[in-house]
Short mmCIF file of C-alpha atoms and ligand atoms in Angstrom, two decimals:
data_model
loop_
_atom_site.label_atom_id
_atom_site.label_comp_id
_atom_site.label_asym_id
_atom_site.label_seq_id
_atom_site.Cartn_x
_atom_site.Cartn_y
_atom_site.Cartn_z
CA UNK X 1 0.00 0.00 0.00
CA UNK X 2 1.37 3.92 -0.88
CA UNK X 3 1.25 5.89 2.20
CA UNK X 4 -1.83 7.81 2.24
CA UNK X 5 -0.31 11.51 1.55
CA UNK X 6 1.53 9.60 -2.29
CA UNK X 7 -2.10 7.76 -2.75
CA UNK X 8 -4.26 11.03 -2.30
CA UNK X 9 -2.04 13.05 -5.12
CA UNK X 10 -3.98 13.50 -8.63
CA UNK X 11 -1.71 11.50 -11.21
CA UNK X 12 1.14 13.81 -12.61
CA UNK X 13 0.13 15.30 -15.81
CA UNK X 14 3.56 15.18 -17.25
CA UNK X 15 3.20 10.80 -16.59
CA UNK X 16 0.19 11.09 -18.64
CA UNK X 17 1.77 13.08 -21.52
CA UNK X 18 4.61 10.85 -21.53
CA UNK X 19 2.60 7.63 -22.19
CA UNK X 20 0.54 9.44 -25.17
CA UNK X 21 3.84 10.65 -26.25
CA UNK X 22 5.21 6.97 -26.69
CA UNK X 23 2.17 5.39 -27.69
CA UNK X 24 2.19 7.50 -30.61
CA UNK X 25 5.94 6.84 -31.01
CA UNK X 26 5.57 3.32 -30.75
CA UNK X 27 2.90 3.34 -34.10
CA UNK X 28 6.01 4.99 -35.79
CA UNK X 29 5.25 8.44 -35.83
CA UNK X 30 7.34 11.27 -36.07
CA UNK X 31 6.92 13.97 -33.20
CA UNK X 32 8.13 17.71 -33.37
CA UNK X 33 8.71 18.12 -29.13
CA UNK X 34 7.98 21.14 -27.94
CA UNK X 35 6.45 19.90 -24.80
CA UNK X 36 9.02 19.46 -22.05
CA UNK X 37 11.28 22.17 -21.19
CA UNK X 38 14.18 20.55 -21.15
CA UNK X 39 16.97 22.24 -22.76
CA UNK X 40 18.10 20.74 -26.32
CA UNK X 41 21.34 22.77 -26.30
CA UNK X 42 25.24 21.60 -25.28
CA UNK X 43 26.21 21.88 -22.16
CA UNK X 44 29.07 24.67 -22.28
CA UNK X 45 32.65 23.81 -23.21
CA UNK X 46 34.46 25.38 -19.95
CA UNK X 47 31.65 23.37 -18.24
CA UNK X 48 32.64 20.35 -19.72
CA UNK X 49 36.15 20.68 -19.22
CA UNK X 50 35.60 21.12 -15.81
CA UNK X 51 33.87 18.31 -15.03
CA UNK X 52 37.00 15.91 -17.04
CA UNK X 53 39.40 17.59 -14.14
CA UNK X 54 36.61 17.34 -11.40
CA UNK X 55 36.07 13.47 -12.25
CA UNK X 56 39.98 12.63 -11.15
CA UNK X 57 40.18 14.76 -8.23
CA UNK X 58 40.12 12.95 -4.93
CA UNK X 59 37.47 14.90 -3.28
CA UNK X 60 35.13 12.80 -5.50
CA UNK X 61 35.69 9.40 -3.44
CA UNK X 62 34.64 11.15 -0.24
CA UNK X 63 31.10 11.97 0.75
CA UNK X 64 30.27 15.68 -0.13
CA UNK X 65 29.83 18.22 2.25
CA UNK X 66 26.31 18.64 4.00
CA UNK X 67 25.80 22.04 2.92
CA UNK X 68 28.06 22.71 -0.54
CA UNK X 69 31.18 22.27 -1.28
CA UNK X 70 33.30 25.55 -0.77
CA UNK X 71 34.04 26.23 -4.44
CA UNK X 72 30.44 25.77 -5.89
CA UNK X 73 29.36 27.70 -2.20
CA UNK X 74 31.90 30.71 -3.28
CA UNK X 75 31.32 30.89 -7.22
CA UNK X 76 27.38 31.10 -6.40
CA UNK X 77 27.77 33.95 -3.93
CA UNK X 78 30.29 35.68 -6.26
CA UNK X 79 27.49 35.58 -8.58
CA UNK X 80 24.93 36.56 -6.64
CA UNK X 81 27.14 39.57 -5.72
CA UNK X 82 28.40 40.08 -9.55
CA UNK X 83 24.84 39.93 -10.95
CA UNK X 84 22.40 41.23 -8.26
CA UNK X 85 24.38 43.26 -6.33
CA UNK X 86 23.36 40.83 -3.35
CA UNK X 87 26.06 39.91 -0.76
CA UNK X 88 25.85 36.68 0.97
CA UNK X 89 27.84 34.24 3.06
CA UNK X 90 29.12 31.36 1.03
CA UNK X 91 28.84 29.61 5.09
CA UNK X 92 25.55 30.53 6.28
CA UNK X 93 23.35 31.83 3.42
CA UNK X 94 24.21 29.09 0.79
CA UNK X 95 22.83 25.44 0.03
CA UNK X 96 23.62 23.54 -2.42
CA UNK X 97 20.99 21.59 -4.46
CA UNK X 98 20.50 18.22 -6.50
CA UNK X 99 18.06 20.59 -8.60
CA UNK X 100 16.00 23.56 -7.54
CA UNK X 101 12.97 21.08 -8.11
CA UNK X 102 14.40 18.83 -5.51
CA UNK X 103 15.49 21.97 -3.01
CA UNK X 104 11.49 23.65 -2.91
CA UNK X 105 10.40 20.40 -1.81
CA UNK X 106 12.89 19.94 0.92
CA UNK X 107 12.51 23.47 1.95
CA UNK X 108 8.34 22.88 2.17
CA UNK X 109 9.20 19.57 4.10
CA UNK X 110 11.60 21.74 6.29
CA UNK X 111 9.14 24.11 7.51
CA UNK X 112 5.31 22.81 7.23
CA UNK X 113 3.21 20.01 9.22
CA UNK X 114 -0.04 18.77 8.54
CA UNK X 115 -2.64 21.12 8.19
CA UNK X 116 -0.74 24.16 7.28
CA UNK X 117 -1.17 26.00 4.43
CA UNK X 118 1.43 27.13 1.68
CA UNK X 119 0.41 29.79 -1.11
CA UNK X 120 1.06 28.84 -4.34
CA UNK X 121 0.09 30.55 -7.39
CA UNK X 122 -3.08 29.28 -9.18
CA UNK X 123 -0.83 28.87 -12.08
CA UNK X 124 2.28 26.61 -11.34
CA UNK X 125 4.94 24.59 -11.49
CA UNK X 126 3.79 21.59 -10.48
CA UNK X 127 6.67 20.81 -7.59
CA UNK X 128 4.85 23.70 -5.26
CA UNK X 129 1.83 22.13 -4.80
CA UNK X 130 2.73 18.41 -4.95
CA UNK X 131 5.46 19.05 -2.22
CA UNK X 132 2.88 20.19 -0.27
CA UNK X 133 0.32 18.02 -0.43
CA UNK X 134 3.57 15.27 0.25
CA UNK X 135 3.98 16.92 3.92
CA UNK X 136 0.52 16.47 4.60
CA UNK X 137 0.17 20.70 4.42
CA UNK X 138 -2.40 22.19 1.91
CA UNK X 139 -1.50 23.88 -1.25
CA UNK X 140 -3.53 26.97 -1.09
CA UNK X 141 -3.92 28.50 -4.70
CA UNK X 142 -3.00 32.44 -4.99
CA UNK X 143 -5.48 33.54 -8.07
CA UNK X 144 -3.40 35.39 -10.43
CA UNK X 145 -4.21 39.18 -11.87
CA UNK X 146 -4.10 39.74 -15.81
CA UNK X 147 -0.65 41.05 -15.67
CA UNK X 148 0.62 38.09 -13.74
CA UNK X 149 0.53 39.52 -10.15
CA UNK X 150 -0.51 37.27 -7.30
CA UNK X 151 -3.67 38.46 -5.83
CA UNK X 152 -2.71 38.24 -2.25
CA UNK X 153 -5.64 40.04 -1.27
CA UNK X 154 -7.82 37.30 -2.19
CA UNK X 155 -6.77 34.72 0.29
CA UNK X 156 -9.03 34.86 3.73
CA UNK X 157 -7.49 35.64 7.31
CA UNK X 158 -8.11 32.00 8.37
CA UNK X 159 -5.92 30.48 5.22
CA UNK X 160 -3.73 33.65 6.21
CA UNK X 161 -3.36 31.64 9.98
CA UNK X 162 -2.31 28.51 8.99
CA UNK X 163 0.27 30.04 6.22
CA UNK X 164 4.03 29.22 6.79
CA UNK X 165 4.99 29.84 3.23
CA UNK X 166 4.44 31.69 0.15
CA UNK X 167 6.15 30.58 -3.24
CA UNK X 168 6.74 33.32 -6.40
CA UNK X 169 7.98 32.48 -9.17
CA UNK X 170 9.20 35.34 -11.48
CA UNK X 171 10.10 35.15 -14.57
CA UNK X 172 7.08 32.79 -14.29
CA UNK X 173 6.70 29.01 -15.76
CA UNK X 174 4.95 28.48 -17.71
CA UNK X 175 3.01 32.14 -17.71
CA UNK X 176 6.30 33.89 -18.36
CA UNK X 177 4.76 36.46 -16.16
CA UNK X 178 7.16 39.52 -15.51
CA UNK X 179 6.50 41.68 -12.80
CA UNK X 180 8.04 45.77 -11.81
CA UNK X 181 10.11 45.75 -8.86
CA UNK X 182 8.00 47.71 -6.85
CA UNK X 183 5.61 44.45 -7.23
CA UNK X 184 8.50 42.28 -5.50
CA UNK X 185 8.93 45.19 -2.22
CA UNK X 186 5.34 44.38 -2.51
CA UNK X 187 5.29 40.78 -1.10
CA UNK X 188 8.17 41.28 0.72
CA UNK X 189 6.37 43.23 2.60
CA UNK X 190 3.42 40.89 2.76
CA UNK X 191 5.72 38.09 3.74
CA UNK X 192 7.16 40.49 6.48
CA UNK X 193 3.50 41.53 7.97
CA UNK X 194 2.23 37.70 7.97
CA UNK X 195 5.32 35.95 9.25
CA UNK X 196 5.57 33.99 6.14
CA UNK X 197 8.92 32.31 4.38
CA UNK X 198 8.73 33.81 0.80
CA UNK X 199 10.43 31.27 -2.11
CA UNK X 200 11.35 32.88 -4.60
CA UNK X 201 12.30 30.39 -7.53
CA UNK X 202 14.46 32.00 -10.12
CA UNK X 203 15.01 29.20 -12.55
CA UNK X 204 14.64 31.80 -15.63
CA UNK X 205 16.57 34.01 -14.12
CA UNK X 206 19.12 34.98 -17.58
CA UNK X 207 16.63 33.44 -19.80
CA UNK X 208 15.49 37.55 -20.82
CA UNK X 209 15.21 39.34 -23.96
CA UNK X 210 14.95 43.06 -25.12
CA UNK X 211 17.14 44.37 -22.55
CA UNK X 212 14.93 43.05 -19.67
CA UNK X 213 17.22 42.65 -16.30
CA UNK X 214 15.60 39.75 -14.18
CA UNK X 215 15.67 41.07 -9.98
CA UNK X 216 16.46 38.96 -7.37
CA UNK X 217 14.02 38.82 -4.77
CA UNK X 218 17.39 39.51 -2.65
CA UNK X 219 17.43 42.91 -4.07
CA UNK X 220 14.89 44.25 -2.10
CA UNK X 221 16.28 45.93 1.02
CA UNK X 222 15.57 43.61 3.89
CA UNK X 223 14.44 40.86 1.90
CA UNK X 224 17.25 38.21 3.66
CA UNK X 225 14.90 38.35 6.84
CA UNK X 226 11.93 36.41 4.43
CA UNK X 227 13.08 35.50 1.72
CA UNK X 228 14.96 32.47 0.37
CA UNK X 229 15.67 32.21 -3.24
CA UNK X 230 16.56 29.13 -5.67
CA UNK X 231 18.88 29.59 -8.44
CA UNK X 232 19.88 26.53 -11.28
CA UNK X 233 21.98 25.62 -13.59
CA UNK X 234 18.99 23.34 -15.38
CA UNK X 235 18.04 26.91 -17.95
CA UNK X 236 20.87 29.03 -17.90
CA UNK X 237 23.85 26.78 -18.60
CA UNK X 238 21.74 23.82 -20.64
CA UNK X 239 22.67 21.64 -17.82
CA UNK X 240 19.02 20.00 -16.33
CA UNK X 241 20.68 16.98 -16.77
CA UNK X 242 23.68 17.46 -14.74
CA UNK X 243 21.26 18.22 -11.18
CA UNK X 244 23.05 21.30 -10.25
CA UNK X 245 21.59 24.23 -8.37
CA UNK X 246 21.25 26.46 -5.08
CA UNK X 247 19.72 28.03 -2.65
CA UNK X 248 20.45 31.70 -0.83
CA UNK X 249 18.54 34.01 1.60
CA UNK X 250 17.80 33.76 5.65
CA UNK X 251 20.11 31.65 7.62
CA UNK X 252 17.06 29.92 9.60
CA UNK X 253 15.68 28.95 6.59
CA UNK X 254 18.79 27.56 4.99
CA UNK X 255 19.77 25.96 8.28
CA UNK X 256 16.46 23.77 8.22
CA UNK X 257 16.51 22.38 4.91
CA UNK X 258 20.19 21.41 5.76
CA UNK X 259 19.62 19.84 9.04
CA UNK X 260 16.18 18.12 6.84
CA UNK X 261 18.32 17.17 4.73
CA UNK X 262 21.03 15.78 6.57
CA UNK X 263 18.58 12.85 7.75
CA UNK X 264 17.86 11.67 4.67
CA UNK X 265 20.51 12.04 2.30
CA UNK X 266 23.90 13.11 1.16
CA UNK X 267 23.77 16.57 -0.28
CA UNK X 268 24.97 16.67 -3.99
CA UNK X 269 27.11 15.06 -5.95
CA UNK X 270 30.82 17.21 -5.99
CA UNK X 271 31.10 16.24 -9.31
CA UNK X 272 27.83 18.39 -9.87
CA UNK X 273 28.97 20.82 -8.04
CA UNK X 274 32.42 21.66 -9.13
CA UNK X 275 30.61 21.78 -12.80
CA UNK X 276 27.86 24.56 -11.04
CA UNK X 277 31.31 26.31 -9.71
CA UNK X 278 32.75 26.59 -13.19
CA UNK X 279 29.04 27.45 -14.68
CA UNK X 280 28.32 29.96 -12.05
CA UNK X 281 31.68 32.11 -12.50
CA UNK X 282 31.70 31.73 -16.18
CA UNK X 283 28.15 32.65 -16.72
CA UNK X 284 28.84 36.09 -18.04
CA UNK X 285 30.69 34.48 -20.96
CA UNK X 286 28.20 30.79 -21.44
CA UNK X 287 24.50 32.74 -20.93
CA UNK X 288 24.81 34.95 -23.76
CA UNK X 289 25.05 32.68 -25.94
CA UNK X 290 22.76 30.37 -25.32
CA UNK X 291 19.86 33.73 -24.59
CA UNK X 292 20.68 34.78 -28.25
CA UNK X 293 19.83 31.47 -29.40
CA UNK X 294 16.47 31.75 -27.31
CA UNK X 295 15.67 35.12 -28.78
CA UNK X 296 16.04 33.79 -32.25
CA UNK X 297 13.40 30.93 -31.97
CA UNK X 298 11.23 32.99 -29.69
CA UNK X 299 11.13 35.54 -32.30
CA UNK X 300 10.79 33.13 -35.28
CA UNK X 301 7.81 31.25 -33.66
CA UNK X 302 6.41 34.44 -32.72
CA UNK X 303 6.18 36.14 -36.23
CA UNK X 304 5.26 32.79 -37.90
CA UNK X 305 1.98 32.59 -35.65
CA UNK X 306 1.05 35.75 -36.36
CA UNK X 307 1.40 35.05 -39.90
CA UNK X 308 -0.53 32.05 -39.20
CA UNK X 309 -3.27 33.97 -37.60
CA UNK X 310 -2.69 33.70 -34.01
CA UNK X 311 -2.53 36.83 -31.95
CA UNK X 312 0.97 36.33 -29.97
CA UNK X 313 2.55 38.89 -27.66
CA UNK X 314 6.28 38.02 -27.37
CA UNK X 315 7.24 36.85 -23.67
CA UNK X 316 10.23 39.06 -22.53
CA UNK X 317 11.65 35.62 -20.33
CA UNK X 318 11.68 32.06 -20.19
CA UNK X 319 11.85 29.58 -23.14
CA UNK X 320 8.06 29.34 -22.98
CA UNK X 321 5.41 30.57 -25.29
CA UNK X 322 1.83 30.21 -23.00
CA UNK X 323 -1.18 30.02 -25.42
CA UNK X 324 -5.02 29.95 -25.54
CA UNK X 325 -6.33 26.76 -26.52
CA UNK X 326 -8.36 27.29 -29.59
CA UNK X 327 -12.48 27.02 -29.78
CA UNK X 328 -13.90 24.12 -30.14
CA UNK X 329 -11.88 22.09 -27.82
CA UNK X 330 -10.97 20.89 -24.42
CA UNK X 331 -7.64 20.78 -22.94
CA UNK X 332 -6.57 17.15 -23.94
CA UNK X 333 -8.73 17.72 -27.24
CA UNK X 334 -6.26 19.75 -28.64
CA UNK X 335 -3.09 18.07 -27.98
CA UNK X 336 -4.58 14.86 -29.18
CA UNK X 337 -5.55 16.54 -32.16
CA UNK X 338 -2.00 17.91 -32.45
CA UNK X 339 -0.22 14.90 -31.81
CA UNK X 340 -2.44 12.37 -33.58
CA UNK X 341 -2.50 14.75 -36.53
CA UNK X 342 0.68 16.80 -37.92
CA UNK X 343 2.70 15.22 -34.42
CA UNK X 344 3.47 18.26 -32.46
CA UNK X 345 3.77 17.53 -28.67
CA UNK X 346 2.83 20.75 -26.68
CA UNK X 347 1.95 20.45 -22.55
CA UNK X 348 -1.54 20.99 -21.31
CA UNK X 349 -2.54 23.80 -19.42
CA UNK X 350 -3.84 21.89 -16.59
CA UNK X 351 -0.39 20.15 -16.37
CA UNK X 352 -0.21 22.99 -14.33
CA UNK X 353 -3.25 23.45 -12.22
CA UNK X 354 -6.33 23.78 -12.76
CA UNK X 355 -6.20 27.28 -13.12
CA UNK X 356 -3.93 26.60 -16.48
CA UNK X 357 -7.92 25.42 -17.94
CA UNK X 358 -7.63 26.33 -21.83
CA UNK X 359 -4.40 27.13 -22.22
CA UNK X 360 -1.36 25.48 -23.24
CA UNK X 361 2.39 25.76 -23.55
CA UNK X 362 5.00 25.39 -26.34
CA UNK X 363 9.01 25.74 -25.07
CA UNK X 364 11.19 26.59 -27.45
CA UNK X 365 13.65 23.40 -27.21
CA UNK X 366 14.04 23.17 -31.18
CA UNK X 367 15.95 24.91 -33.96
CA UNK X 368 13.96 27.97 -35.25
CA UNK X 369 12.65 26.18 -38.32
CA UNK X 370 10.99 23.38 -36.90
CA UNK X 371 9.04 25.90 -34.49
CA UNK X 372 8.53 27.97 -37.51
CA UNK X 373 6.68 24.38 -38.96
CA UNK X 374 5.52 23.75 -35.74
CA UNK X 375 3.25 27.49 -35.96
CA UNK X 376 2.28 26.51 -39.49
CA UNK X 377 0.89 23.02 -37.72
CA UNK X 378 -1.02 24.92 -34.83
CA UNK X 379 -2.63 27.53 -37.42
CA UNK X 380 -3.56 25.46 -39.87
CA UNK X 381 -5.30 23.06 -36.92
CA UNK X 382 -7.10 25.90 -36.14
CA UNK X 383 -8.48 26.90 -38.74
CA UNK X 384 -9.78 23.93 -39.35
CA UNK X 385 -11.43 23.57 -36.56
CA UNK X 386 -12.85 27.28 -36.45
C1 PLP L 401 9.86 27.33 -12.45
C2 PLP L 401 10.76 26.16 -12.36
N1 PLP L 401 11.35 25.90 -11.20
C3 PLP L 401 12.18 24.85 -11.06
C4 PLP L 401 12.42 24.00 -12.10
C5 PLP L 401 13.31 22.80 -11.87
O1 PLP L 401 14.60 23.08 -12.17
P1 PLP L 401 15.77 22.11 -11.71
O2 PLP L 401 16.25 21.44 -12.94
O3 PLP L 401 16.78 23.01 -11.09
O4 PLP L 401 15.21 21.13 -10.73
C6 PLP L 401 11.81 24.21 -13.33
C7 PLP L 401 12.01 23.29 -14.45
O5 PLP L 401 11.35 23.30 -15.44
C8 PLP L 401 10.96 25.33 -13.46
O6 PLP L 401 10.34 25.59 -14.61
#
């Protein structure tokens, strides 16, 4: 038997998509991706290079270090310092994560118990809610404003009670929501008044175009009293595979998913780690890059669904495009229709709550032209359909 909390979880959405994915596979069809967001680009030569030295250095044959090792711990706070203008210290206000995926969930299981509450935004990355739900703790769901700001003011003084944590999530997947800094005082402030942790998960954090900066959280003065902040390798550095990321902010906060942590596992692999130090302090030279190549196919599959009659605004982050699902069909309707017909994968809305109802999300993991084929695909289906 599953323990009860694992049994009472809807099915993952992603598990689902997988199995259509293959089925269709398995009949010997051809599928153009752009479901997952997994990065389809190399991970970066001084990367790579630094992982061949890592892999015969002795270090590697002992355990790693609880908390990080002290070269991943000091290239991550040189960066926070470099690119935020946020000082930290690499002993107290550092953790390093298998994955920023991996580090929200221990830092939920750090800090709720059942029948707490953590805010979550309506529209999500799954890991928020499903962490939650894992402790025991309810995933309450923040409705979000047109523009992409959580409406805080919609969540009742008793959920407000039983709130330990509130998780943001700007640049936003898969919304690409944006928001102005004053917007990020904003819940700091919140956070501050109700006593709440504030995540802030910054996986997209270089993934901007048109001169768009991405904020830390960190940057707001006081901000290290609520807030902790995930940062990853998975986006900026094309290295999801490698399980490389970290976590910065208040030293209570940091201490707790450490000593969580500590009971159940290892920390994360030095090898990881010494390939997050070398990503971390060469990011100035690997993200552009790799952001140029991003702006590209953003822009390509942007023009060529306007051309195909689909009225796109351009995202300004992320390597997401987050669409309306056309009339005349449901959520699973229309990626059926798309993958039994021309074979483009795209995710579900509701892969990401329910609140993500009649929309759906394309990621920009191919070469321009095939997205440019892919938009031909999508119009043409809905037209057809119209
Ligand atoms: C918003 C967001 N947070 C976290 C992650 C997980 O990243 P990681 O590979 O560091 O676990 C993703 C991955 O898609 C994401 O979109």
């Amino acid at each position: 038997m599953p323990a009860r909390t694992l049994d009472a979880i809807p099915p993952y959405v992603f598990y689902e998509l997988d199995a259509r994915r293959a089925r269709h596979r398995a009949a010997g069809k051809q599928l153009l991706d752009v479901g997952i967001g997994s990065p389809d680009g190399p991970i970066p030569e001084v990367v790579v290079e630094a992982m061949r030295t890592a892999a015969g250095e002795r270090a590697l044959s002992g355990y790693p270090f609880f908390q990080g090792h002290p070269r991943f711990a000091d290239a991550a706070t040189q960066y926070m310092a470099r690119r935020f203008g946020v000082t930290l210290d690499p002993r107290h206000e550092f953790l390093a994560l298998a994955g920023s995926k991996e580090g929200i969930a221990e830092l939920i299981q750090a800090h709720v118990d059942p029948g707490d509450a953590v805010l979550v935004p309506a529209v999500h990355y799954p890991v928020y809610a499903r962490a939650t739900l894992l402790a025991g703790a309810e995933p309450v769901f923040v409705p979000l404003l047109a523009d992409g700001r959580m409406d805080v003011d919609a969540i009742d003084a008793a959920t407000m009670r039983r709130a330990r944590v509130m998780i943001v999530n700007y640049p936003g997947n898969p919304t690409t929501a944006t928001v102005p800094f004053e917007e990020l005082t904003r819940l700091v402030d919140f956070a501050r008044q109700h006593k709440l942790l504030l995540l802030s998960d910054l996986a997209y954090s270089e993934l901007a175009y048109d001169g768009y900066r991405v904020p830390s959280l960190l940057e707001v003065p006081g901000a290290m009293d609520v807030v902790v902040e995930t940062h990853t390798c998975s986006k900026s550095f094309n290295m999801a595979g490698v399980r490389c990321a970290f976590m910065v902010g208040q030293r209570a906060a940091i201490a707790r998913v450490d000593g969580y942590r500590a009971n159940i596992g290892y920390g994360v692999s030095t090898l990881a780690q010494l390939a997050g130090a070398a990503a971390f302090t060469h990011a100035d030279t690997i993200v552009p890059p790799i952001v140029h190549e991003y702006n590209g196919r953003r822009d390509a599959l942007v023009l060529a669904l306007r051309d195909a009659g689909w009225p796109v605004t351009a995202p300004r982050a992320t390597m997401y495009l987050w669409l309306d699902v056309p009339a005349g069909y449901d959520d699973w309707g229309w990626v059926d229709a798309l993958m039994g017909g021309p074979g483009v994968v795209v995710t579900p809305g509701l892969a990401f709550g329910d609140a993500g109802r009649g929309k759906f999300r394309v990621s920009l993991v191919q070469p321009a032209d095939v997205l440019e084929r892919v938009a031909g695909f999508l119009g043409e289906l809905r037209t057809t359909e119209a």
